[in-house]
Short mmCIF file of C-alpha atoms in Angstrom, two decimals:
data_model
loop_
_atom_site.label_atom_id
_atom_site.label_comp_id
_atom_site.label_asym_id
_atom_site.label_seq_id
_atom_site.Cartn_x
_atom_site.Cartn_y
_atom_site.Cartn_z
CA MET A 1 133.70 91.73 115.27
CA LEU A 2 130.24 91.14 113.82
CA THR A 3 127.16 91.06 116.04
CA ARG A 4 125.53 88.41 113.88
CA LYS A 5 128.40 85.96 114.33
CA ARG A 6 127.39 84.67 117.74
CA GLN A 7 126.76 81.26 119.24
CA VAL A 8 124.97 80.21 122.40
CA ALA A 9 126.21 77.10 124.21
CA PHE A 10 125.05 75.60 127.49
CA ALA A 11 125.14 72.36 129.47
CA ILE A 12 123.58 71.06 132.67
CA GLU A 13 126.19 71.04 135.43
CA SER A 14 127.19 67.76 137.02
CA VAL A 15 128.24 69.72 140.11
CA GLU A 16 126.30 72.89 140.80
CA GLY A 17 128.48 75.95 140.27
CA THR A 18 131.34 74.01 138.65
CA ALA A 19 131.73 75.01 135.02
CA GLU A 20 131.32 72.31 132.39
CA THR A 21 133.55 72.13 129.31
CA LEU A 22 131.38 73.26 126.41
CA THR A 23 131.68 71.81 122.92
CA ALA A 24 129.90 72.03 119.57
CA ALA A 25 127.35 69.50 120.90
CA ASN A 26 126.19 72.14 123.40
CA ALA A 27 125.53 74.81 120.74
CA LYS A 28 122.51 73.38 118.89
CA LEU A 29 120.03 76.10 119.85
CA TYR A 30 118.76 78.48 117.18
CA ALA A 31 119.06 81.68 119.18
CA TYR A 32 118.45 85.32 118.42
CA ASP A 33 119.64 88.49 120.19
CA PRO A 34 121.80 86.63 122.76
CA LYS A 35 123.42 88.99 125.25
CA ILE A 36 125.55 88.48 128.35
CA THR A 37 125.78 91.38 130.80
CA PHE A 38 128.25 91.29 133.68
CA GLU A 39 127.31 93.13 136.88
CA PRO A 40 130.35 93.12 139.19
CA GLU A 41 129.95 94.92 142.49
CA MET A 42 132.43 97.80 142.60
CA HIS A 43 132.96 99.10 146.13
CA ASP A 44 134.13 102.65 146.86
CA PRO A 45 136.34 102.71 150.01
CA ALA A 46 135.30 106.35 150.66
CA VAL A 47 138.00 106.92 153.27
CA ALA A 48 138.67 110.26 154.93
CA GLY A 49 141.50 112.37 153.50
CA ILE A 50 142.56 115.89 152.60
CA ALA A 51 142.86 115.49 148.80
CA SER A 52 140.09 115.48 146.21
CA SER A 53 141.27 112.31 144.47
CA GLN A 54 139.08 109.23 144.57
CA MET A 55 140.60 105.95 145.66
CA ALA A 56 140.44 102.95 143.34
CA LYS A 57 137.31 100.87 143.73
CA VAL A 58 137.43 97.28 144.95
CA SER A 59 135.81 94.54 142.89
CA GLY A 60 133.50 92.20 144.83
CA LYS A 61 130.89 89.64 143.79
CA ARG A 62 130.59 89.04 140.05
CA PRO A 63 127.09 88.07 138.91
CA GLY A 64 125.96 88.14 135.31
CA THR A 65 122.78 87.95 133.25
CA TYR A 66 122.20 86.04 130.02
CA LYS A 67 119.22 87.00 127.84
CA ILE A 68 118.39 84.71 124.93
CA GLY A 69 115.60 84.53 122.38
CA PHE A 70 114.76 81.21 120.72
CA HIS A 71 112.20 79.47 118.52
CA ILE A 72 109.80 76.93 120.02
CA ASN A 73 110.37 73.78 118.01
CA GLY A 74 110.46 70.04 118.62
CA SER A 75 113.40 67.70 118.25
CA GLY A 76 111.57 65.61 115.65
CA ALA A 77 110.92 62.81 118.16
CA ALA A 78 108.26 63.32 120.84
CA ALA A 79 110.25 61.41 123.47
CA THR A 80 113.44 63.46 122.88
CA ASP A 81 113.73 66.96 124.31
CA PRO A 82 114.93 69.78 122.05
CA GLU A 83 117.69 72.05 123.35
CA TRP A 84 115.41 74.81 124.63
CA ILE A 85 113.91 72.44 127.20
CA LYS A 86 117.21 72.67 129.14
CA LEU A 87 116.54 76.39 129.52
CA LEU A 88 113.04 75.62 130.78
CA ARG A 89 114.45 73.11 133.27
CA ALA A 90 116.83 75.75 134.62
CA CYS A 91 113.75 77.94 135.16
CA GLY A 92 112.20 75.42 137.55
CA PHE A 93 110.62 72.70 135.41
CA ALA A 94 111.10 68.95 135.17
CA SER A 95 110.84 66.92 131.97
CA SER A 96 109.17 63.53 132.49
CA THR A 97 108.15 60.69 130.20
CA LEU A 98 104.50 61.07 129.25
CA SER A 99 102.50 57.86 128.87
CA SER A 100 99.04 57.26 127.46
CA ILE A 101 96.49 54.49 127.89
CA THR A 102 93.06 53.85 126.38
CA ILE A 103 90.15 54.02 128.80
CA GLY A 104 86.41 53.47 128.69
CA ALA A 105 83.67 55.52 130.36
CA ILE A 106 84.63 57.37 133.54
CA THR A 107 82.42 56.87 136.56
CA SER A 108 82.10 59.65 139.17
CA GLY A 109 84.55 61.71 137.11
CA PRO A 110 86.32 63.60 135.92
CA LEU A 111 89.84 62.41 136.68
CA VAL A 112 91.68 65.47 137.97
CA HIS A 113 94.95 66.88 136.67
CA GLY A 114 97.76 66.03 139.10
CA GLU A 115 95.92 63.35 141.05
CA THR A 116 97.30 59.83 141.58
CA ILE A 117 95.64 56.90 139.82
CA THR A 118 96.05 53.30 141.00
CA GLY A 119 95.46 50.11 139.05
CA GLY A 120 93.13 47.70 140.80
CA THR A 121 94.95 44.60 139.50
CA SER A 122 98.51 45.76 138.81
CA ASN A 123 98.71 48.18 141.77
CA ALA A 124 100.60 50.46 139.38
CA THR A 125 100.39 54.19 140.08
CA GLY A 126 100.62 57.28 137.94
CA ARG A 127 100.00 61.04 138.01
CA VAL A 128 97.17 62.25 135.77
CA ILE A 129 98.07 64.86 133.15
CA LYS A 130 95.06 66.96 132.09
CA ARG A 131 91.54 66.87 133.47
CA THR A 132 89.94 63.85 131.80
CA VAL A 133 86.17 63.64 131.41
CA THR A 134 83.98 60.73 130.38
CA GLY A 135 83.96 60.33 126.62
CA THR A 136 87.70 60.99 126.42
CA THR A 137 89.28 57.73 125.34
CA THR A 138 92.96 58.56 125.97
CA LEU A 139 94.32 59.18 129.44
CA TYR A 140 97.73 60.86 129.79
CA PHE A 141 99.80 60.16 132.87
CA VAL A 142 103.32 60.05 134.32
CA SER A 143 104.20 56.67 135.82
CA THR A 144 105.12 56.87 139.52
CA SER A 145 105.83 53.19 140.20
CA SER A 146 107.79 50.30 138.75
CA ALA A 147 104.57 48.35 138.10
CA THR A 148 102.78 48.64 134.75
CA PHE A 149 99.05 49.22 134.24
CA GLN A 150 97.29 46.25 132.66
CA ASN A 151 94.69 46.02 129.92
CA GLY A 152 91.19 45.53 131.32
CA GLU A 153 91.83 46.66 134.90
CA VAL A 154 89.97 49.37 136.81
CA ILE A 155 91.95 52.49 137.68
CA THR A 156 90.85 54.80 140.47
CA GLY A 157 91.66 58.46 141.09
CA GLY A 158 93.01 59.09 144.56
CA THR A 159 91.52 62.58 144.82
CA SER A 160 88.36 62.43 142.71
CA GLY A 161 87.43 58.80 143.40
CA ALA A 162 86.65 58.50 139.68
CA THR A 163 87.09 55.11 138.04
CA ALA A 164 87.63 53.84 134.49
CA THR A 165 88.53 50.54 132.87
CA THR A 166 91.67 50.43 130.74
CA GLY A 167 91.42 49.26 127.15
CA SER A 168 95.10 48.86 126.29
CA LEU A 169 98.57 48.64 127.71
CA PRO A 170 100.37 51.97 128.28
CA SER A 171 102.51 53.48 125.54
CA THR A 172 104.96 56.38 125.44
CA ALA A 173 103.25 59.54 124.18
CA GLY A 174 106.17 61.95 124.52
CA LYS A 175 107.26 64.20 127.38
CA VAL A 176 105.60 66.56 129.83
CA MET A 177 107.18 69.61 131.47
CA GLU A 178 105.86 70.61 134.91
CA PRO A 179 106.99 73.03 137.64
CA ILE A 180 109.18 71.73 140.46
CA GLU A 181 110.46 73.41 143.61
CA SER A 182 113.66 71.38 144.21
CA SER A 183 116.39 69.56 142.27
CA ILE A 184 116.38 72.32 139.66
CA PRO A 185 119.50 71.90 137.49
CA SER A 186 122.05 74.68 137.05
CA LEU A 187 123.70 75.50 133.74
CA THR A 188 127.12 76.46 132.47
CA MET A 189 126.52 78.96 129.67
CA ALA A 190 128.72 80.71 127.15
CA GLY A 191 128.34 83.39 124.54
CA TYR A 192 130.75 83.06 121.62
CA GLU A 193 131.01 86.49 120.01
CA ASP A 194 133.11 86.31 116.84
CA GLY A 195 136.32 85.34 118.65
CA LEU A 196 135.44 86.37 122.22
CA ARG A 197 133.90 83.95 124.71
CA LYS A 198 131.98 85.08 127.80
CA LEU A 199 131.34 82.33 130.35
CA LEU A 200 128.82 81.98 133.17
CA LYS A 201 128.37 79.14 135.65
CA GLY A 202 125.75 78.22 138.26
CA CYS A 203 122.98 79.70 136.08
CA ARG A 204 119.26 79.50 136.78
CA GLY A 205 116.37 81.30 135.15
CA SER A 206 114.61 84.33 136.57
CA LYS A 207 112.11 84.48 133.73
CA ILE A 208 110.99 82.64 130.62
CA LYS A 209 108.29 83.92 128.29
CA PHE A 210 106.46 82.35 125.35
CA ASP A 211 104.87 84.60 122.72
CA PHE A 212 102.20 83.29 120.36
CA LYS A 213 100.94 85.33 117.40
CA THR A 214 98.35 83.93 115.04
CA GLY A 215 99.93 82.68 111.82
CA LYS A 216 103.52 83.24 112.96
CA VAL A 217 106.24 81.07 114.45
CA CYS A 218 106.29 81.20 118.23
CA LEU A 219 109.16 82.67 120.16
CA GLY A 220 110.60 82.24 123.61
CA ASP A 221 112.68 84.64 125.65
CA VAL A 222 114.64 83.62 128.72
CA GLU A 223 116.66 85.53 131.30
CA LEU A 224 119.11 83.64 133.50
CA LYS A 225 121.39 84.72 136.32
CA GLY A 226 124.84 83.20 136.77
CA VAL A 227 128.35 83.72 138.05
CA GLU A 228 131.03 85.23 135.81
CA ALA A 229 133.49 82.45 134.95
CA GLY A 230 135.88 84.11 132.53
CA VAL A 231 136.21 86.18 129.38
CA ALA A 232 138.75 84.97 126.84
CA ASP A 233 139.66 84.97 123.16
CA VAL A 234 138.11 81.74 121.92
CA ALA A 235 137.11 80.96 118.34
CA LEU A 236 133.54 80.17 117.37
CA LEU A 237 132.72 76.48 117.78
CA SER A 238 133.06 74.46 114.61
CA GLY A 239 131.14 71.35 113.56
CA VAL A 240 127.86 72.47 115.18
CA THR A 241 124.89 70.28 114.17
CA ARG A 242 121.58 72.06 114.55
CA GLU A 243 118.19 70.55 115.14
CA THR A 244 116.38 70.11 111.83
CA SER A 245 112.75 70.64 112.89
CA LEU A 246 111.44 74.04 111.83
CA PRO A 247 109.30 75.89 114.40
CA PRO A 248 105.59 75.43 113.63
CA ALA A 249 103.33 78.40 112.96
CA PHE A 250 100.59 79.16 115.46
CA LEU A 251 97.70 77.72 113.47
CA SER A 252 95.10 74.97 114.12
CA ALA A 253 95.69 75.65 117.80
CA ALA A 254 92.43 74.12 119.12
CA PHE A 255 92.35 76.94 121.70
CA THR A 256 89.77 76.91 124.48
CA CYS A 257 89.37 78.81 127.73
CA ASP A 258 86.64 77.52 130.04
CA ALA A 259 85.73 75.17 127.15
CA VAL A 260 84.94 78.22 124.95
CA VAL A 261 86.67 78.72 121.61
CA MET A 262 88.04 82.27 121.36
CA LYS A 263 89.48 84.32 118.52
CA PHE A 264 92.56 86.36 119.34
CA SER A 265 95.69 87.80 117.75
CA GLU A 266 98.29 87.45 120.51
CA LEU A 267 98.87 85.39 123.63
CA SER A 268 101.82 85.34 126.02
CA ILE A 269 102.74 83.05 128.89
CA SER A 270 105.27 84.42 131.38
CA ILE A 271 106.94 82.33 134.08
CA ASP A 272 108.61 84.50 136.73
CA ASN A 273 110.87 83.25 139.50
CA THR A 274 112.39 84.80 142.57
CA ILE A 275 116.10 84.19 142.14
CA VAL A 276 118.83 84.77 144.71
CA PRO A 277 122.62 84.45 144.79
CA ARG A 278 124.14 81.73 146.95
CA ASP A 279 126.87 83.85 148.54
CA ASP A 280 130.10 82.00 149.24
CA PRO A 281 133.24 83.79 150.51
CA SER A 282 135.38 80.78 149.58
CA GLU A 283 134.57 81.41 145.90
CA SER A 284 136.81 83.83 143.98
CA ARG A 285 133.67 85.49 142.53
CA GLY A 286 131.86 85.54 145.89
CA ILE A 287 128.88 83.52 144.61
CA ALA A 288 128.60 79.73 144.30
CA SER A 289 125.51 79.79 142.04
CA PHE A 290 122.02 81.21 141.81
CA ALA A 291 118.94 79.57 143.35
CA ILE A 292 115.20 79.77 142.70
CA THR A 293 112.97 80.26 145.73
CA PRO A 294 109.16 79.70 145.72
CA PRO A 295 106.63 80.82 144.79
CA GLN A 296 106.70 80.73 141.00
CA LYS A 297 104.30 83.07 139.20
CA ILE A 298 102.81 82.03 135.86
CA THR A 299 100.70 84.61 134.04
CA VAL A 300 98.82 84.67 130.75
CA THR A 301 97.93 87.73 128.66
CA MET A 302 95.80 87.70 125.52
CA ASP A 303 93.48 89.83 123.38
CA PRO A 304 90.34 87.77 122.61
CA GLU A 305 87.40 89.25 120.77
CA MET A 306 84.77 90.32 123.25
CA LEU A 307 81.85 87.89 123.59
CA LEU A 308 78.30 88.17 124.83
CA ALA A 309 77.89 87.20 128.48
CA ALA A 310 75.74 84.25 127.42
CA THR A 311 78.73 82.79 125.56
CA HIS A 312 81.49 83.68 128.02
CA ASP A 313 80.97 86.21 130.79
CA PHE A 314 84.45 87.67 131.15
CA HIS A 315 83.48 90.17 133.83
CA THR A 316 81.39 87.92 136.08
CA LYS A 317 84.14 85.30 136.01
CA TRP A 318 86.70 88.00 136.83
CA PHE A 319 84.63 89.47 139.68
CA ALA A 320 83.87 86.02 141.13
CA GLY A 321 87.46 84.75 140.91
CA THR A 322 86.30 81.79 138.82
CA THR A 323 88.99 79.30 137.81
CA MET A 324 88.92 77.92 134.27
CA VAL A 325 90.83 75.40 132.15
CA LEU A 326 93.10 76.90 129.47
CA ASP A 327 94.20 74.50 126.73
CA PHE A 328 95.74 74.93 123.27
CA THR A 329 98.24 73.31 120.92
CA LEU A 330 101.20 74.47 118.86
CA GLY A 331 102.03 72.41 115.78
CA THR A 332 100.35 69.37 114.28
CA THR A 333 103.23 67.01 113.46
CA ALA A 334 104.38 64.35 115.93
CA GLY A 335 107.77 65.29 117.37
CA ASN A 336 107.11 68.96 116.63
CA LYS A 337 103.89 69.48 118.55
CA TYR A 338 103.16 70.94 121.98
CA GLU A 339 100.06 71.29 124.12
CA PHE A 340 99.94 74.06 126.72
CA TYR A 341 97.63 73.29 129.61
CA ALA A 342 96.62 75.18 132.74
CA PRO A 343 93.89 73.57 134.88
CA ALA A 344 92.85 76.66 136.84
CA VAL A 345 93.47 80.09 135.32
CA GLN A 346 91.90 83.07 137.01
CA TYR A 347 91.30 86.48 135.43
CA ASP A 348 93.22 89.32 137.08
CA LYS A 349 92.14 92.07 134.68
CA VAL A 350 89.74 92.46 131.75
CA ASP A 351 90.13 95.81 129.97
CA ASP A 352 88.06 97.22 127.13
CA ASP A 353 90.26 97.42 124.03
CA ALA A 354 90.06 97.36 120.24
CA ARG A 355 91.87 95.67 117.35
CA ASP A 356 91.21 96.84 113.79
CA GLY A 357 87.75 98.02 114.74
CA LEU A 358 86.86 94.88 116.68
CA ALA A 359 85.98 95.04 120.37
CA VAL A 360 88.46 92.90 122.30
CA GLY A 361 89.23 92.16 125.90
CA LYS A 362 92.73 92.98 127.05
CA VAL A 363 92.98 90.05 129.45
CA SER A 364 95.57 89.07 132.03
CA ALA A 365 95.24 85.90 134.12
CA THR A 366 97.17 83.86 136.67
CA CYS A 367 97.71 80.11 136.53
CA THR A 368 96.77 78.77 139.95
CA GLY A 369 97.20 75.33 141.50
CA SER A 370 97.08 73.28 144.67
CA VAL A 371 99.07 74.35 147.72
CA ASP A 372 100.73 70.93 148.03
CA LYS A 373 101.19 70.10 144.34
CA ASN A 374 103.09 71.57 141.40
CA ASP A 375 100.03 71.39 139.17
CA ALA A 376 99.44 74.95 137.93
CA PHE A 377 100.79 74.43 134.43
CA ALA A 378 102.02 71.75 132.05
CA ILE A 379 103.53 71.59 128.57
CA LEU A 380 102.93 68.31 126.76
CA GLN A 381 105.47 67.39 124.09
CA LEU A 382 103.66 65.16 121.62
#
């Protein structure tokens, strides 16, 4: 058996904890270093006796872990999710249609990320995506009503009170991925290992991480927990059709933090969940599925060149607990472009470090949000 001859297949479950039948259509992901580890609980009876022999252990609950690396690429069409988005959804994110509309000057702005806007004529409503200041002519939003915004009407922000007049009808811009705390889908997942198939069901993600290195393709790593659902001799899937979009290099990223352009070599975004088994004695494996429980922690690490305090005062902002907007893009081609946006990052640590003789800040930060909204982070698929 060859370690390179492996396939990753997964599908969203129609019924949580009930394994789906996987086919070649579920194996589109370009994955690297996929690995399934089973972790059955083996109980030692430890009864009293006069001999030195150990009794046979008893097998109990049978959880498993799936670790997968993947490239961050688009499907080729902004409104169509690539395969890796299913992994993100199983980590506690929702994928929604992203709309855009042209607007004029904003009064009493800005419009705030996550707030509800209402059309004065249409009575249509939507949720704002990205803080939008006057001078910005395109407003991104997720529609939250059946009504449609009209050209020439005044929209009003429900939180900010800001207003703007629309200059077009809405159009589909792509998708947006945002955290959610309920209705998180579970996955059936399989590892095909050169003739051996390992199967998990009821899977949800404990962690997903995105690594960005200047000039290189960007990678994701995900760790999911699931219930062992069988190991069998099964041939590799045939007739697999992969996505054709190559992952873009991390260039022309338009990176800003607190509206300041920074130079750096590496940046990582880590999304960590608390994940727990849903114990079920009626199940032969003792677990129905795995569940994600709040809160979700989203952290950013990076190594920007150190700046004078007049340009960006890392330490004062750290000491004061200042929140800042983090915004950057990956890719430049429609259907293979992403924008990563956090409206309120807060420095947790700024260490003195060096890179090739340059003074850099070894920075870690947390993406914060509102107590009653899932607005700490968003990925726009454009």
